[in-house]
Tab-separated table of C-alpha atoms and ligand atoms in Angstrom:
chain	number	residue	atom	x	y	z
I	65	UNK	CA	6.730	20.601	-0.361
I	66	UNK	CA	4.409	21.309	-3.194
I	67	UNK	CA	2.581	18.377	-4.333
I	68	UNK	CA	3.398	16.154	-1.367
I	69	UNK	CA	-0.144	14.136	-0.474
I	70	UNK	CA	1.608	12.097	2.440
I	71	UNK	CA	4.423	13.205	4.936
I	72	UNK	CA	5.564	11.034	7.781
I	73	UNK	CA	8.112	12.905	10.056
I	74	UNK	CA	10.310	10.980	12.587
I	75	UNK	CA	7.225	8.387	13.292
I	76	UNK	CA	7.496	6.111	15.961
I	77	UNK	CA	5.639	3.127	16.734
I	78	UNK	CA	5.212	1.182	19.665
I	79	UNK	CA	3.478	-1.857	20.591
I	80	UNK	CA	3.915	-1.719	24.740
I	81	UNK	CA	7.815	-2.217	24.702
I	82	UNK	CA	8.327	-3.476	21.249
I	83	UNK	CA	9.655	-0.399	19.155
I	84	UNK	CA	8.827	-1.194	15.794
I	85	UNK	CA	9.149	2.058	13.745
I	86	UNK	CA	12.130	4.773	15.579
I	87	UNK	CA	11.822	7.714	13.473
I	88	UNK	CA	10.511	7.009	10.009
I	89	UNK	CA	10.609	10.288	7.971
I	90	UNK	CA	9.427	9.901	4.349
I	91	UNK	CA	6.984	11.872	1.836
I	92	UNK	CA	5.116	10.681	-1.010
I	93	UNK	CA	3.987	13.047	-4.084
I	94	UNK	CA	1.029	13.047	-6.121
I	95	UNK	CA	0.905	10.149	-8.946
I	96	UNK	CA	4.599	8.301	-7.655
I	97	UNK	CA	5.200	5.117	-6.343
I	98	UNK	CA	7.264	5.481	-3.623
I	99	UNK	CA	8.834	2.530	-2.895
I	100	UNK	CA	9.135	0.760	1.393
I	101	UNK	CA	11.705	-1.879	1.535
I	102	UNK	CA	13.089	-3.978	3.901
I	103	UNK	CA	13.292	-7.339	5.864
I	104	UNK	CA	10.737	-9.059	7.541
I	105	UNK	CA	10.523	-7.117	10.770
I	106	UNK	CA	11.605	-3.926	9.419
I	107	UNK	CA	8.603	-2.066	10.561
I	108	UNK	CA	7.129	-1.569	7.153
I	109	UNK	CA	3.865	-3.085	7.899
I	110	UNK	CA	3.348	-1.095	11.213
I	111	UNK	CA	4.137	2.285	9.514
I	112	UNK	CA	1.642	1.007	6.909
I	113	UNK	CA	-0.675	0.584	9.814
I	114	UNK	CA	0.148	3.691	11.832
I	115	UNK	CA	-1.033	5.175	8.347
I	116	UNK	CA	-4.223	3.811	8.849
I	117	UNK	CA	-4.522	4.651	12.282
I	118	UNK	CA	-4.565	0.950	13.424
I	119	UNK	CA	-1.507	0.550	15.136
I	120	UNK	CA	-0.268	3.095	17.785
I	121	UNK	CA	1.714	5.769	17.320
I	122	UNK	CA	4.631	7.029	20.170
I	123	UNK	CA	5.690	10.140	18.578
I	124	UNK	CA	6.311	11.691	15.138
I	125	UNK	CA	3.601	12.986	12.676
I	126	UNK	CA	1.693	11.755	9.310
I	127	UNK	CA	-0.129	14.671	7.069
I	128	UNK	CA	-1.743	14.418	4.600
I	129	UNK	CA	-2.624	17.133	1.672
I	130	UNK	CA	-1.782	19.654	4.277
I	131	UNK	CA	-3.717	17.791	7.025
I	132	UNK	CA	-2.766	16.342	10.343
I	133	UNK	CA	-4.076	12.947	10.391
I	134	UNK	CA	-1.726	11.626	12.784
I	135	UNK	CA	-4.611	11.197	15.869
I	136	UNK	CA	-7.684	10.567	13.475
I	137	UNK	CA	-9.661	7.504	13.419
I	138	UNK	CA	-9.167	5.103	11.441
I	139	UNK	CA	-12.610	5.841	9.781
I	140	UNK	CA	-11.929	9.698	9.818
I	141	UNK	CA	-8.246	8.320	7.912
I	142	UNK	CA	-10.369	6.554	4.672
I	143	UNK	CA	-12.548	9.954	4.341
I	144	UNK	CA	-9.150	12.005	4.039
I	145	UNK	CA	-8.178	9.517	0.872
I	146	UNK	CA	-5.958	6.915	2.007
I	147	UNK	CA	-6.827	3.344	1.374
I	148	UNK	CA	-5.145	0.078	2.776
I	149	UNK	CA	-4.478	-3.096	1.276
I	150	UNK	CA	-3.262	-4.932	3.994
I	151	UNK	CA	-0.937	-8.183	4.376
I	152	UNK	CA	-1.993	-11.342	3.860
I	153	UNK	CA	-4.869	-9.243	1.735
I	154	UNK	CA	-7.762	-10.264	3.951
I	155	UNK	CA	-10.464	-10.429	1.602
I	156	UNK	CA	-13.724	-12.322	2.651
I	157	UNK	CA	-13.710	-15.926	1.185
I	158	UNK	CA	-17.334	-17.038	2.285
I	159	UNK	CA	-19.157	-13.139	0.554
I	160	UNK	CA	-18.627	-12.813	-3.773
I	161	UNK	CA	-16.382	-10.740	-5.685
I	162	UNK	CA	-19.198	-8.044	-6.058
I	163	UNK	CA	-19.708	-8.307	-1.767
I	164	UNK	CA	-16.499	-7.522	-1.046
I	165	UNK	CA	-16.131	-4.756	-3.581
I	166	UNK	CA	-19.045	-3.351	-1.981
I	167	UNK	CA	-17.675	-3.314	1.152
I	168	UNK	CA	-14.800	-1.250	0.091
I	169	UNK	CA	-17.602	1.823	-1.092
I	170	UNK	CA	-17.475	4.239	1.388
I	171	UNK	CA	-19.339	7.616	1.343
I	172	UNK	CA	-16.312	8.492	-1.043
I	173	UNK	CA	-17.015	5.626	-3.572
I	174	UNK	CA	-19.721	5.579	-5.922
I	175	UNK	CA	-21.257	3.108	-8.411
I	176	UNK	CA	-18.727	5.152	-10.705
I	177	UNK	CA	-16.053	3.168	-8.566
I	178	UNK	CA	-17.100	0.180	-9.436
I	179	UNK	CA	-17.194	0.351	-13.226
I	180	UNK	CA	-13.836	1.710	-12.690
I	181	UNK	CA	-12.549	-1.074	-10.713
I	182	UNK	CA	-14.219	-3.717	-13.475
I	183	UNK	CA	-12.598	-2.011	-16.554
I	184	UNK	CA	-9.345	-1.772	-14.098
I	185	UNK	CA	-9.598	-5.445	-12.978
I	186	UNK	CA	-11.995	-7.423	-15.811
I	187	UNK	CA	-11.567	-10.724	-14.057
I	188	UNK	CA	-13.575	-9.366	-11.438
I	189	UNK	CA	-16.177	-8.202	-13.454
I	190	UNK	CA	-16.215	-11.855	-14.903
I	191	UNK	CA	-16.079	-13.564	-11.349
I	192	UNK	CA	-18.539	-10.814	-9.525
I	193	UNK	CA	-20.969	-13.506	-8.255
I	194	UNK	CA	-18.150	-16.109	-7.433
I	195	UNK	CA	-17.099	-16.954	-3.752
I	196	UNK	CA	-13.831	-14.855	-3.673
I	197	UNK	CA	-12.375	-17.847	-1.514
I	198	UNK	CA	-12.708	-19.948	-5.145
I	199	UNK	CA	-10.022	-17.205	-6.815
I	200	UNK	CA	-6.649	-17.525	-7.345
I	201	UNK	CA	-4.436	-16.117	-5.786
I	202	UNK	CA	-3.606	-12.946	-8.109
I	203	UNK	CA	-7.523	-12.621	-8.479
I	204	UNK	CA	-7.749	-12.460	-4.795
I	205	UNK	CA	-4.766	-9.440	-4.913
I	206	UNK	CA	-6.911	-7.969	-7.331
I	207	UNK	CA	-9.955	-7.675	-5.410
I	208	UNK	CA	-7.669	-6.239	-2.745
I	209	UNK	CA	-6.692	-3.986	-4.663
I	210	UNK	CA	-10.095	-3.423	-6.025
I	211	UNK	CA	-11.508	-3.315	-2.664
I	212	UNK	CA	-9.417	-0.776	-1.594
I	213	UNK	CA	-9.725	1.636	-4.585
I	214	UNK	CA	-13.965	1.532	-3.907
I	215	UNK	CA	-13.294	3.997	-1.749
I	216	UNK	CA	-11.575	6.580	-4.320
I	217	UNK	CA	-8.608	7.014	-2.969
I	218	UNK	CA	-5.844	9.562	-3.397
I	219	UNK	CA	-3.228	7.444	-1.775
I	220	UNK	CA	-3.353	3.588	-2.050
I	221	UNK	CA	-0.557	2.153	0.887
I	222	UNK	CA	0.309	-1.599	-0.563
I	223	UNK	CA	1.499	-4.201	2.046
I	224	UNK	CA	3.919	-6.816	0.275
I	225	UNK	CA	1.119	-7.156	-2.941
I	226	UNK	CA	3.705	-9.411	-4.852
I	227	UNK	CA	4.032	-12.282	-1.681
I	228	UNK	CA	2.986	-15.871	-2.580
I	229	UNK	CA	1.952	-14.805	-6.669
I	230	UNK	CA	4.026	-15.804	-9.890
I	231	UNK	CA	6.106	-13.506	-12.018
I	232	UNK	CA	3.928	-13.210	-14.428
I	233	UNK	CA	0.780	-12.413	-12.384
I	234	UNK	CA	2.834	-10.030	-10.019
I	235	UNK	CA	3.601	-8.284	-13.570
I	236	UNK	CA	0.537	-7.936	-14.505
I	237	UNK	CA	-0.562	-6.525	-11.139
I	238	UNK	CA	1.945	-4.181	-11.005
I	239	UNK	CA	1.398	-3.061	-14.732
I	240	UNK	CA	-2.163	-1.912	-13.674
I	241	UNK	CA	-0.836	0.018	-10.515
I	242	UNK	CA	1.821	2.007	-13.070
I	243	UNK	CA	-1.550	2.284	-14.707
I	244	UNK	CA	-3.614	3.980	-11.831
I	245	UNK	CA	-0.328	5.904	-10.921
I	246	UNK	CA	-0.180	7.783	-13.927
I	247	UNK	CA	-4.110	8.986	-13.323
I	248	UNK	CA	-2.569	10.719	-10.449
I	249	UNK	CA	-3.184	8.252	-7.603
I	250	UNK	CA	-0.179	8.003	-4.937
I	251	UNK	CA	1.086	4.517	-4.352
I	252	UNK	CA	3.076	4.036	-1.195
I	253	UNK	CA	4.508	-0.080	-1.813
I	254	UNK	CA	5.791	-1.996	1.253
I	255	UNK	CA	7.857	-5.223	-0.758
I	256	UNK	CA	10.531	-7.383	0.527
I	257	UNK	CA	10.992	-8.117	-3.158
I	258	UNK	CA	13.399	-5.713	-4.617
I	259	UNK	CA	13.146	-6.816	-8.039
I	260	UNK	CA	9.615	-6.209	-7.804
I	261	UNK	CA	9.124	-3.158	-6.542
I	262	UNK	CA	12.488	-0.867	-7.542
I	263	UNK	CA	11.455	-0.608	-11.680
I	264	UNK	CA	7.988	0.592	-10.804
I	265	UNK	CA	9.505	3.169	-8.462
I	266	UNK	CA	9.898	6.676	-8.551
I	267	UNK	CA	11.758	7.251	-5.156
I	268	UNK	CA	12.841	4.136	-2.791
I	269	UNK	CA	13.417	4.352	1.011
I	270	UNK	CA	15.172	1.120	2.524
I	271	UNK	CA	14.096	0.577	6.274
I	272	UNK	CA	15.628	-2.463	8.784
I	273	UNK	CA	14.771	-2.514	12.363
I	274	UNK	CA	12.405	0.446	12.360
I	275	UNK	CA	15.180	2.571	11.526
I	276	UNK	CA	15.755	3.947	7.691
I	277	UNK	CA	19.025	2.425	6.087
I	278	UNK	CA	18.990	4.089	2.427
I	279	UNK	CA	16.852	5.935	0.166
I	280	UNK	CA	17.187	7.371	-3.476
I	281	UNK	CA	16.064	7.609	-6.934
I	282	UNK	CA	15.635	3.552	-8.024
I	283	UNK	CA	18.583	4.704	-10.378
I	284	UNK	CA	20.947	5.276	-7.511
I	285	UNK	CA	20.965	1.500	-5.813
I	286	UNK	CA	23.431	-0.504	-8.539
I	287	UNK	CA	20.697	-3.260	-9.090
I	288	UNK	CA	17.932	-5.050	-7.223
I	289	UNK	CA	20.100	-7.786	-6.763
I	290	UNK	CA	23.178	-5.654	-4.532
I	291	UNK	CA	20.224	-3.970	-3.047
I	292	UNK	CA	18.834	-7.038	-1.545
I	293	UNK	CA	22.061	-8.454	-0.339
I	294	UNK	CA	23.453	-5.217	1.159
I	295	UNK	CA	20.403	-4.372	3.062
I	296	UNK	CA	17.362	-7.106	2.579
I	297	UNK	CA	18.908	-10.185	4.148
A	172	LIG	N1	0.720	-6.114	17.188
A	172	LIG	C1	2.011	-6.214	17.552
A	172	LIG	N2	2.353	-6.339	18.851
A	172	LIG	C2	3.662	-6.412	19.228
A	172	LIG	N3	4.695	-6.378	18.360
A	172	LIG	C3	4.396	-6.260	17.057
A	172	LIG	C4	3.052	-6.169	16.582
A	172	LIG	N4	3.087	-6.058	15.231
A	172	LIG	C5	4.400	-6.081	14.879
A	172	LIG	N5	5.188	-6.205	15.969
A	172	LIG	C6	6.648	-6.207	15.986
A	172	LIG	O1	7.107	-4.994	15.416
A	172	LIG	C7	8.254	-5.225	14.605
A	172	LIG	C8	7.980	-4.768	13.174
A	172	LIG	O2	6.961	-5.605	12.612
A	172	LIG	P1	6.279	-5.294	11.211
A	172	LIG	O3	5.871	-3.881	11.174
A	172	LIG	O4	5.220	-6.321	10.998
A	172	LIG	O5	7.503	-5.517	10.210
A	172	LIG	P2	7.523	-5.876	8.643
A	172	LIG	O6	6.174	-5.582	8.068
A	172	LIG	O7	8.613	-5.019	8.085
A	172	LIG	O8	7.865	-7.331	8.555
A	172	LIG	C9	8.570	-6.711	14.707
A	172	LIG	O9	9.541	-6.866	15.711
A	172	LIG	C10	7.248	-7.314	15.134
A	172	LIG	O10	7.448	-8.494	15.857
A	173	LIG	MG1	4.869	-6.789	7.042
């Protein structure tokens, strides 16, 4: 389809004998956020990583812009434009705010990328010689997120940005990724939070073990809270 910059089709992921994605098809177009939700074990956050090329994949395929990235490296992956902010956000306590930014530049990102990320993310620009350990824990999702855009990505895949963070700051976070969206960047949002995630959205797919449940226009499920209890747990 015109405009689609990601495109899994029937993915499957296995870890040995554990099948944790069987036969994820979903696409993703320029400038949406496309919504991944489901329980904890759904397989979001190894079809996040089969993405990435960090977590093996059985069968299936991922393109992107027309490109079959489905064996690449995980390296080869970043140079095609698709950045990861993982779980658990995995930023580097003990190096500054500026140290992990850096770390995010690839050959992609620029000095350009990091002016960006500062007007994007001022706290960081504030804190950019601060121990990123001494943040809080929104900062720290920002400089994920940060992180993570150094690179200049196309497509930014989002693992479960909202977990452990108050309402307001998960607002605010979100508010600046309806921000880069509308620039043109993809956003592909794994949430287990359904009021989180479904007013930001522009399409939704549900997923529960590995398999896909649902998936519509935000619109279409009544409200976050029926969408939780009828397929969330
Ligand atoms: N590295 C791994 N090795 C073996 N099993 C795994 C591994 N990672 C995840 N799993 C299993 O795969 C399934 C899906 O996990 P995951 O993708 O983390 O789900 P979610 O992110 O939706 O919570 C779960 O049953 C989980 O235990
Ligand atoms: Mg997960």
């Amino acid at each position: 389809m015109r405009d689609t910059v990601l495109e899994l089709t029937d993915l499957q992921v296995e870890y040995g004998r554990v099948r944790a994605v069987q036969g994820l098809t979903l696409q993703v177009r320029r400038g949406q956020i496309v919504a991944l939700l489901g329980p904890n074990g759904a397989g979001k956050s190894s079809t996040l990583r089969a993405i990435s090329g960090v977590a093996p994949v059985r069968a299936g395929s991922i393109r992107t812009g027309g490109q079959d990235i489905t064996r690449a490296s995980a390296h080869e992956i970043v140079k095609a434009g698709i950045a990861h902010v993982p779980e658990g956000r995995e930023i580097f306590t003990a190096l500054t705010v500026r140290e992990n930014l850096e770390l995010g530049a690839t050959t992609r990102g620029t000095t350009d990328q990091l002016d960006y990320v500062h007007t994007l993310f001022p706290r960081l620009a504030e804190r950019r010689s601060q121990k990123a350990g001494t943040l809080s824990g929104g900062e720290q999702q920002m400089l994920a997120v940060g992180r993570a855009l150094m690179s200049k990505p196309g497509i930014l895949l989002l693992d479960e940005p909202s977990m452990g963070l108050a309402p307001i700051v998960i607002r605010e976070l979100l508010a600046r990724m309806k921000e880069i969206a509308s620039e043109g960047l993809s956003i592909l949002l794994v949430e287990q939070n359904a009021a989180v995630s479904l007013p930001l959205a522009d399409h939704v797919y549900v997923m529960a073990t590995g398999r896909l449940r649902a998936s519509g226009e935000p619109g279409e499920f009544e409200d976050a809270a029926v969408l939780a209890a009828t397929y969330l747990g």
